[in-house]
Coordinates of C-alpha atoms and ligand atoms in Angstrom, one line a residue:
M614 CA -9.9 -26.9 4.4
N615 CA -6.9 -27.6 2.2
I616 CA -7.5 -26.3 -1.3
G617 CA -5.4 -26.8 -4.3
I618 CA -6.1 -24.2 -7.1
T619 CA -5.1 -24.1 -10.5
V620 CA -5.2 -21.0 -12.8
F621 CA -3.4 -19.5 -15.8
P622 CA -1.1 -17.2 -14.0
T623 CA -0.3 -14.3 -16.2
Y624 CA -3.1 -13.9 -18.7
G625 CA -6.9 -13.4 -18.6
G626 CA -9.7 -12.9 -16.3
S627 CA -9.9 -16.5 -15.1
G628 CA -6.4 -16.2 -13.6
I629 CA -7.6 -13.0 -11.6
V630 CA -10.8 -14.8 -10.4
G631 CA -9.0 -17.9 -9.1
S632 CA -6.4 -15.9 -7.4
E633 CA -8.8 -13.6 -5.8
L634 CA -10.9 -16.6 -4.6
G635 CA -7.7 -18.0 -3.3
R636 CA -6.9 -15.0 -1.3
E637 CA -10.6 -14.5 0.1
L638 CA -10.5 -18.3 1.2
A639 CA -7.1 -17.7 2.9
T640 CA -8.6 -14.8 4.8
R641 CA -11.5 -17.1 5.9
G642 CA -9.0 -19.5 7.3
H643 CA -8.5 -22.1 4.7
K644 CA -5.0 -23.2 3.4
V645 CA -4.9 -22.6 -0.2
H646 CA -2.1 -24.0 -2.5
F647 CA -1.8 -22.5 -6.0
I648 CA -0.3 -25.0 -8.5
S649 CA 0.7 -23.4 -11.6
Y650 CA 3.7 -22.6 -13.8
A651 CA 4.3 -19.1 -12.4
L652 CA 3.0 -17.2 -9.4
P653 CA -0.4 -15.7 -10.4
T654 CA 0.1 -11.9 -11.2
R655 CA -2.8 -10.9 -8.8
L656 CA -1.2 -12.7 -5.9
C657 CA 1.2 -10.4 -4.2
K658 CA 1.5 -12.1 -0.7
L659 CA 2.4 -15.7 0.1
D660 CA 2.1 -16.8 3.7
E661 CA 1.3 -19.6 6.0
R662 CA -2.0 -19.9 4.4
T663 CA -1.3 -19.2 0.9
Q664 CA 1.3 -21.2 -0.8
F665 CA 2.7 -21.6 -4.3
H666 CA 3.9 -24.8 -5.9
Q667 CA 5.6 -24.3 -9.2
V668 CA 5.0 -27.0 -12.1
D669 CA 8.5 -28.2 -13.1
L670 CA 8.9 -27.9 -16.9
F671 CA 11.3 -30.0 -18.5
D672 CA 12.7 -28.8 -21.7
Y673 CA 14.0 -31.8 -23.7
P674 CA 15.0 -31.6 -27.5
L675 CA 12.5 -34.3 -28.2
F676 CA 9.7 -32.3 -26.9
E677 CA 9.0 -29.7 -29.5
F678 CA 6.0 -29.0 -27.3
P679 CA 6.8 -29.6 -23.7
P680 CA 3.8 -31.6 -22.1
Y681 CA 2.8 -29.1 -19.4
D682 CA -0.7 -30.8 -18.8
L683 CA 1.4 -34.0 -17.7
A684 CA 4.0 -32.1 -15.5
L685 CA 0.7 -30.1 -14.0
A686 CA -0.8 -33.5 -13.1
S687 CA 2.3 -34.8 -11.6
K688 CA 2.5 -31.6 -9.5
I689 CA -1.0 -31.7 -8.3
F690 CA -0.5 -35.5 -7.3
E691 CA 2.6 -34.5 -5.3
V692 CA 1.0 -31.6 -3.6
A693 CA -2.2 -33.6 -2.8
E694 CA -0.1 -36.0 -1.1
A695 CA 2.3 -33.7 0.8
Q696 CA -0.4 -31.2 2.0
K697 CA -3.3 -33.6 2.4
L698 CA -5.5 -31.6 -0.1
D699 CA -9.2 -31.9 0.6
V700 CA -10.5 -30.5 -2.9
L701 CA -9.1 -29.2 -6.0
H702 CA -10.4 -26.2 -7.9
M703 CA -9.4 -25.9 -11.6
H704 CA -10.1 -22.5 -13.4
Y705 CA -10.5 -22.8 -17.1
A706 CA -11.3 -26.3 -18.5
I707 CA -8.3 -26.7 -20.7
P708 CA -6.0 -28.2 -19.9
H709 CA -6.6 -27.9 -16.1
A710 CA -9.7 -30.2 -15.7
T711 CA -7.8 -32.9 -17.6
A712 CA -4.7 -32.6 -15.4
A713 CA -6.9 -32.8 -12.5
Y714 CA -8.7 -35.8 -13.7
L715 CA -5.3 -37.5 -14.3
A716 CA -4.0 -36.6 -10.6
R717 CA -7.3 -37.7 -9.1
E718 CA -7.1 -41.1 -10.8
M719 CA -3.4 -41.4 -9.9
Y720 CA -4.2 -40.7 -6.2
K721 CA -7.3 -42.8 -6.1
P722 CA -5.6 -45.9 -4.4
T723 CA -4.6 -43.5 -1.6
R724 CA -7.7 -41.3 -1.4
Y725 CA -10.4 -40.0 -3.5
L726 CA -9.4 -36.3 -4.2
P727 CA -12.5 -34.4 -5.8
F728 CA -12.2 -31.6 -8.3
V729 CA -14.5 -28.6 -9.2
T730 CA -13.9 -27.1 -12.8
T731 CA -15.0 -23.6 -13.1
L732 CA -15.8 -22.6 -16.7
H733 CA -14.9 -19.0 -17.6
G734 CA -15.8 -18.5 -21.3
T735 CA -13.4 -19.1 -24.0
D736 CA -12.6 -22.5 -22.6
I737 CA -16.2 -23.4 -23.9
T738 CA -16.9 -20.7 -26.6
L739 CA -13.8 -20.5 -28.5
V740 CA -11.0 -23.1 -27.4
G741 CA -13.1 -25.9 -26.0
S742 CA -15.5 -26.2 -29.1
R743 CA -12.7 -26.5 -31.5
K744 CA -12.7 -29.7 -33.3
S745 CA -9.2 -30.6 -31.8
F746 CA -10.0 -30.0 -28.3
L747 CA -13.9 -30.8 -28.1
P748 CA -13.7 -34.5 -27.1
I749 CA -11.2 -34.0 -24.3
T750 CA -12.8 -30.9 -23.0
K751 CA -16.2 -32.5 -22.9
F752 CA -14.6 -35.6 -21.4
S753 CA -12.8 -33.7 -18.7
I754 CA -15.8 -31.4 -17.8
A755 CA -18.0 -34.6 -17.4
Q756 CA -15.4 -36.3 -15.2
S757 CA -15.3 -33.2 -12.8
D758 CA -17.0 -33.7 -9.3
A759 CA -18.7 -30.5 -9.8
V760 CA -18.8 -27.9 -12.6
T761 CA -19.6 -24.4 -12.1
S762 CA -19.8 -21.5 -14.6
I763 CA -19.6 -17.8 -14.0
S764 CA -22.9 -16.9 -15.7
Q765 CA -26.2 -18.4 -16.7
Y766 CA -25.2 -17.7 -20.3
L767 CA -22.0 -19.7 -20.0
A768 CA -24.0 -22.6 -18.4
Q769 CA -26.2 -22.4 -21.3
E770 CA -23.5 -22.6 -23.8
T771 CA -21.9 -25.4 -22.1
C772 CA -25.3 -27.5 -22.5
R773 CA -25.5 -26.3 -26.1
T774 CA -22.0 -27.2 -27.1
F775 CA -21.3 -30.4 -25.1
G776 CA -24.7 -31.4 -24.2
L777 CA -23.8 -31.3 -20.5
G778 CA -26.1 -30.2 -17.9
G779 CA -25.7 -29.9 -14.2
V780 CA -23.5 -26.9 -14.3
E781 CA -23.9 -24.6 -11.2
V782 CA -23.8 -20.9 -11.6
I783 CA -21.6 -19.1 -9.3
P784 CA -20.9 -15.7 -10.5
N785 CA -17.7 -13.7 -10.4
F786 CA -17.3 -11.4 -7.2
I787 CA -15.9 -8.3 -6.0
N788 CA -14.4 -7.2 -2.7
A789 CA -16.3 -4.3 -2.0
Q790 CA -13.6 -2.8 0.3
D791 CA -10.9 -3.1 -2.5
Y792 CA -13.1 -2.0 -5.1
Q793 CA -14.8 1.4 -4.3
R794 CA -14.5 4.8 -5.5
R795 CA -11.4 6.5 -4.1
P796 CA -10.4 9.3 -6.6
N797 CA -6.7 10.1 -6.6
E798 CA -6.6 13.8 -7.7
S799 CA -3.1 13.6 -8.9
L800 CA -3.9 10.7 -11.1
R801 CA -7.0 12.5 -12.4
A802 CA -4.9 15.6 -13.1
S803 CA -2.3 13.8 -14.9
L804 CA -5.0 12.0 -17.1
A805 CA -7.2 14.9 -17.5
P806 CA -5.0 18.0 -17.2
R807 CA -7.8 20.3 -18.5
G808 CA -10.6 18.7 -16.6
E809 CA -11.7 16.5 -19.6
K810 CA -14.1 13.8 -18.9
L811 CA -12.5 10.3 -18.9
L812 CA -13.8 7.2 -20.9
M813 CA -12.0 4.1 -19.8
H814 CA -11.4 0.6 -21.3
V815 CA -9.8 -2.3 -19.4
S816 CA -8.8 -5.6 -21.1
N817 CA -6.0 -7.8 -22.4
F818 CA -6.6 -6.3 -26.1
R819 CA -7.3 -9.3 -27.8
P820 CA -9.4 -9.2 -31.0
V821 CA -12.5 -10.4 -29.0
K822 CA -12.3 -7.2 -27.1
R823 CA -12.8 -5.0 -30.2
I824 CA -10.8 -2.1 -28.8
N825 CA -10.8 -0.2 -32.1
D826 CA -14.5 0.4 -31.4
C827 CA -13.5 2.4 -28.3
I828 CA -11.4 4.7 -30.6
H829 CA -14.3 4.9 -33.3
T830 CA -16.8 5.8 -30.5
F831 CA -14.4 8.2 -29.1
A832 CA -13.9 10.0 -32.4
R833 CA -17.7 10.5 -32.7
L834 CA -17.8 12.3 -29.5
R835 CA -15.1 14.8 -30.6
G836 CA -16.5 18.4 -30.3
A837 CA -19.5 17.4 -28.3
V838 CA -17.6 17.1 -24.9
P839 CA -14.0 17.8 -23.8
A840 CA -12.9 14.1 -23.1
R841 CA -10.1 11.8 -23.3
L842 CA -10.1 7.9 -23.6
V843 CA -7.7 6.0 -21.4
L844 CA -7.0 2.3 -22.4
C845 CA -5.7 0.2 -19.7
G846 CA -3.9 -3.1 -20.6
D847 CA -1.9 -4.6 -23.3
G848 CA -2.1 -7.1 -25.9
P849 CA -2.1 -8.0 -29.6
E850 CA -4.4 -5.3 -30.8
R851 CA -2.5 -2.4 -29.3
A852 CA -0.3 -1.5 -32.3
G853 CA -3.4 -1.4 -34.7
A854 CA -5.2 1.0 -32.0
E855 CA -2.4 3.3 -31.7
Q856 CA -2.3 3.7 -35.5
L857 CA -6.2 4.1 -35.7
A858 CA -5.8 6.8 -33.1
Q859 CA -3.4 8.6 -35.0
D860 CA -5.1 8.3 -38.2
Y861 CA -8.2 10.1 -36.4
G862 CA -5.6 12.7 -35.3
L863 CA -6.5 11.7 -31.6
A864 CA -3.1 10.5 -30.5
D865 CA -2.9 13.2 -27.8
D866 CA -6.3 12.4 -26.4
V867 CA -6.0 8.5 -26.5
I868 CA -3.8 7.2 -23.5
F869 CA -2.5 3.9 -23.7
A870 CA -1.8 3.3 -20.1
G871 CA -0.4 -0.2 -20.3
Q872 CA -0.8 -2.8 -17.4
V873 CA -1.8 -0.8 -14.3
P874 CA -1.0 -2.3 -10.9
N875 CA -4.1 -0.8 -9.1
I876 CA -7.0 -1.0 -11.5
A877 CA -9.6 0.4 -8.8
E878 CA -7.4 3.5 -8.6
Y879 CA -8.0 4.1 -12.4
L880 CA -11.5 3.3 -12.4
S881 CA -12.2 5.6 -9.6
V882 CA -11.1 8.7 -11.8
A883 CA -13.3 7.4 -14.9
N884 CA -16.5 8.9 -15.9
L885 CA -17.7 5.7 -17.8
L886 CA -16.2 2.4 -18.9
L887 CA -16.6 1.1 -22.6
V888 CA -16.8 -2.7 -23.1
P889 CA -17.3 -3.3 -26.8
S890 CA -16.3 -7.0 -26.8
E891 CA -17.6 -9.4 -29.4
T892 CA -18.3 -11.9 -26.7
E893 CA -17.9 -12.0 -23.0
S894 CA -19.1 -14.7 -20.7
F895 CA -19.2 -12.4 -17.8
G896 CA -17.1 -9.1 -18.1
L897 CA -15.2 -8.8 -14.8
A898 CA -14.1 -5.4 -15.8
A899 CA -17.5 -4.1 -16.1
L900 CA -18.2 -5.4 -12.5
E901 CA -15.2 -3.8 -11.1
A902 CA -16.3 -0.6 -12.7
L903 CA -19.7 -0.7 -11.3
A904 CA -18.3 -1.2 -7.9
C905 CA -16.2 2.0 -8.3
E906 CA -19.4 3.8 -9.5
V907 CA -18.5 3.9 -13.1
P908 CA -21.5 3.6 -15.4
V909 CA -20.7 0.9 -18.2
I910 CA -21.7 0.8 -21.9
A911 CA -21.4 -2.6 -23.1
T912 CA -22.5 -4.7 -26.0
A913 CA -25.6 -6.9 -25.4
V914 CA -23.6 -10.2 -25.7
G915 CA -23.0 -13.2 -23.7
G916 CA -23.3 -12.7 -20.0
L917 CA -23.0 -8.9 -20.0
P918 CA -26.6 -8.4 -19.6
E919 CA -26.3 -10.4 -16.4
V920 CA -23.8 -7.8 -15.1
V921 CA -24.9 -4.4 -16.6
R922 CA -28.7 -3.5 -16.1
E923 CA -30.0 -1.5 -19.0
G924 CA -30.8 2.1 -18.1
E925 CA -29.9 1.4 -14.4
T926 CA -26.2 0.8 -14.2
G927 CA -25.3 1.8 -17.7
Y928 CA -26.5 0.7 -21.3
L929 CA -26.4 -2.2 -23.6
V930 CA -25.8 -1.5 -27.4
P931 CA -25.9 -4.1 -30.3
L932 CA -22.5 -5.4 -31.3
G933 CA -20.4 -3.1 -33.4
D934 CA -23.0 -0.2 -33.2
I935 CA -20.6 2.7 -32.7
E936 CA -23.4 5.3 -33.2
A937 CA -25.4 3.8 -30.2
M938 CA -22.2 3.5 -28.2
A939 CA -21.3 7.3 -29.0
K940 CA -24.8 8.4 -28.3
R941 CA -25.0 6.9 -24.8
A942 CA -21.6 8.1 -24.0
R943 CA -22.7 11.6 -24.9
E944 CA -25.8 11.3 -22.7
I945 CA -23.6 10.4 -19.8
L946 CA -20.7 12.7 -20.1
T947 CA -23.1 15.7 -20.7
D948 CA -25.3 15.0 -17.8
E949 CA -23.6 14.9 -14.5
R950 CA -26.7 13.8 -12.4
K951 CA -27.3 10.9 -14.8
Q952 CA -23.6 9.8 -14.5
R953 CA -23.9 10.0 -10.7
T954 CA -27.0 8.2 -10.5
L955 CA -26.1 5.3 -12.8
G956 CA -22.8 5.1 -10.8
A957 CA -24.6 4.9 -7.6
Q958 CA -27.0 2.3 -8.6
G959 CA -24.2 0.4 -10.2
R960 CA -22.3 0.4 -6.8
L961 CA -25.5 -0.9 -5.1
W962 CA -26.2 -3.6 -7.7
A963 CA -22.4 -4.9 -7.7
V964 CA -22.3 -5.0 -3.9
E965 CA -25.6 -6.4 -3.4
Q966 CA -25.3 -9.2 -6.1
F967 CA -21.7 -9.9 -6.4
N968 CA -19.8 -9.1 -3.0
T969 CA -17.6 -11.7 -1.7
E970 CA -19.7 -12.2 1.5
R971 CA -22.4 -13.6 -0.8
V972 CA -20.4 -15.6 -3.5
I973 CA -17.3 -17.0 -1.6
P974 CA -19.7 -19.0 0.8
Q975 CA -21.3 -20.8 -2.3
Y976 CA -17.8 -22.1 -3.2
E977 CA -17.2 -23.1 0.4
A978 CA -20.4 -24.9 0.6
L979 CA -19.6 -26.8 -2.7
Y980 CA -16.1 -27.8 -1.4
E981 CA -17.6 -29.0 1.9
R982 CA -20.2 -31.2 -0.1
L983 CA -17.6 -32.8 -2.2
A984 CA -15.1 -33.4 0.6
A985 CA -18.1 -35.0 2.6
S986 CA -19.0 -37.2 -0.2
A987 CA -15.5 -38.2 -0.9
R988 CA -15.0 -39.1 2.9
R989 CA -18.0 -41.3 2.5
Ligands
LIG1270 O1 -11.4 -13.0 -22.1 C1 -10.4 -13.0 -21.4 O2 -9.9 -11.8 -20.9 C2 -9.8 -14.1 -20.7 C3 -10.9 -15.0 -20.3 C4 -10.3 -16.3 -19.4 O3 -11.0 -17.1 -19.4 O4 -9.2 -16.0 -18.7 O5 -11.9 -14.4 -19.6 C5 -13.2 -15.0 -19.3 O6 -13.1 -15.0 -17.9 C6 -13.4 -13.9 -17.3 C7 -13.5 -14.2 -15.7 O7 -14.2 -15.1 -15.4 C8 -14.8 -13.3 -17.7 O8 -15.1 -12.0 -16.8 C9 -14.7 -13.0 -19.2 O9 -15.9 -12.5 -19.7 C10 -14.3 -14.2 -20.0 N1 -14.0 -14.0 -21.3 C11 -14.8 -14.2 -22.4 O10 -15.6 -14.9 -22.3 C12 -14.4 -13.6 -23.6

């Protein structure tokens, strides 16, 4: 099939999922057209089956806020016509579903081009539910030919916030080959030169990720077990977290690794992953860690309980409960057998439930269904 995909290319989990989906579809023989303002960061390779179409943004003095949504809709229309797209897949409702709706309506006199909207989380829980966006978000989701969400939790939230049912749950996925434990000894030695245990966190350091909770937790482990904390990623909360680590006198043992190109390599040397988020509709980083045999300690919020199984692949703790997080971390770090058992079970669960062979066909079936009914 010829599939058009739009994502936010530089920031956030929805862009990663959309890009990796495109890559997987291309390896299965589809032709994938990414339509966005920049090349998605996780998309290293363009080829005959994976193409990128850049949205032209026109900076005119009258436009204090250049209308990206309109430029995107025009680009989708242009690509649909030139590439004979069969279906569009929009990741993140705002403004992508709205742009797809406009493109579909513009293209209707020629052909009906169905679009799927995949909801990722903050497009419902934070941004889409704001008064200024609610009516257009609700309208654009309702106009979608199919709506999917990445967890049961998010499907329920969509129903609660917008009164919209019929959302199909297709969870996020991992490529079990790319995400597996392959410890790189020199990386491990550089992060833990005295053989310390490594606690890890991976995110975009937005307030919702509560990265300070990682540092508070780490501070409570001090003395109990020689360890270091590695924070992968970057974002607005970084400076505050660096200050907090200094205030605790922990600056030498808290490593801000920045954006790391190969996250599986980092996860492969971790002893556990901390996910203290305030809300998380899925928690892709948690799934990636499980696939790399890393036990996860996460807050029992949003869709995280659908990814992390309490006592089996890690632990779920109440939001903001630093003591509980530190207690669970101590248990894992001081008991190598427990760490290995949780890790092995995590890998098994991740591969059984969320591997690409299981999930990608669900998207393919959905595209086929929509394209068939559009042809009719
Ligand atoms: O929270 C982020 O990092 C960005 C956000 C997004 O939409 O790009 O992430 C959401 O989508 C991810 C991929 O599907 C999920 O794994 C995250 O849980 C979700 N974030 C939130 O719900 C806060």
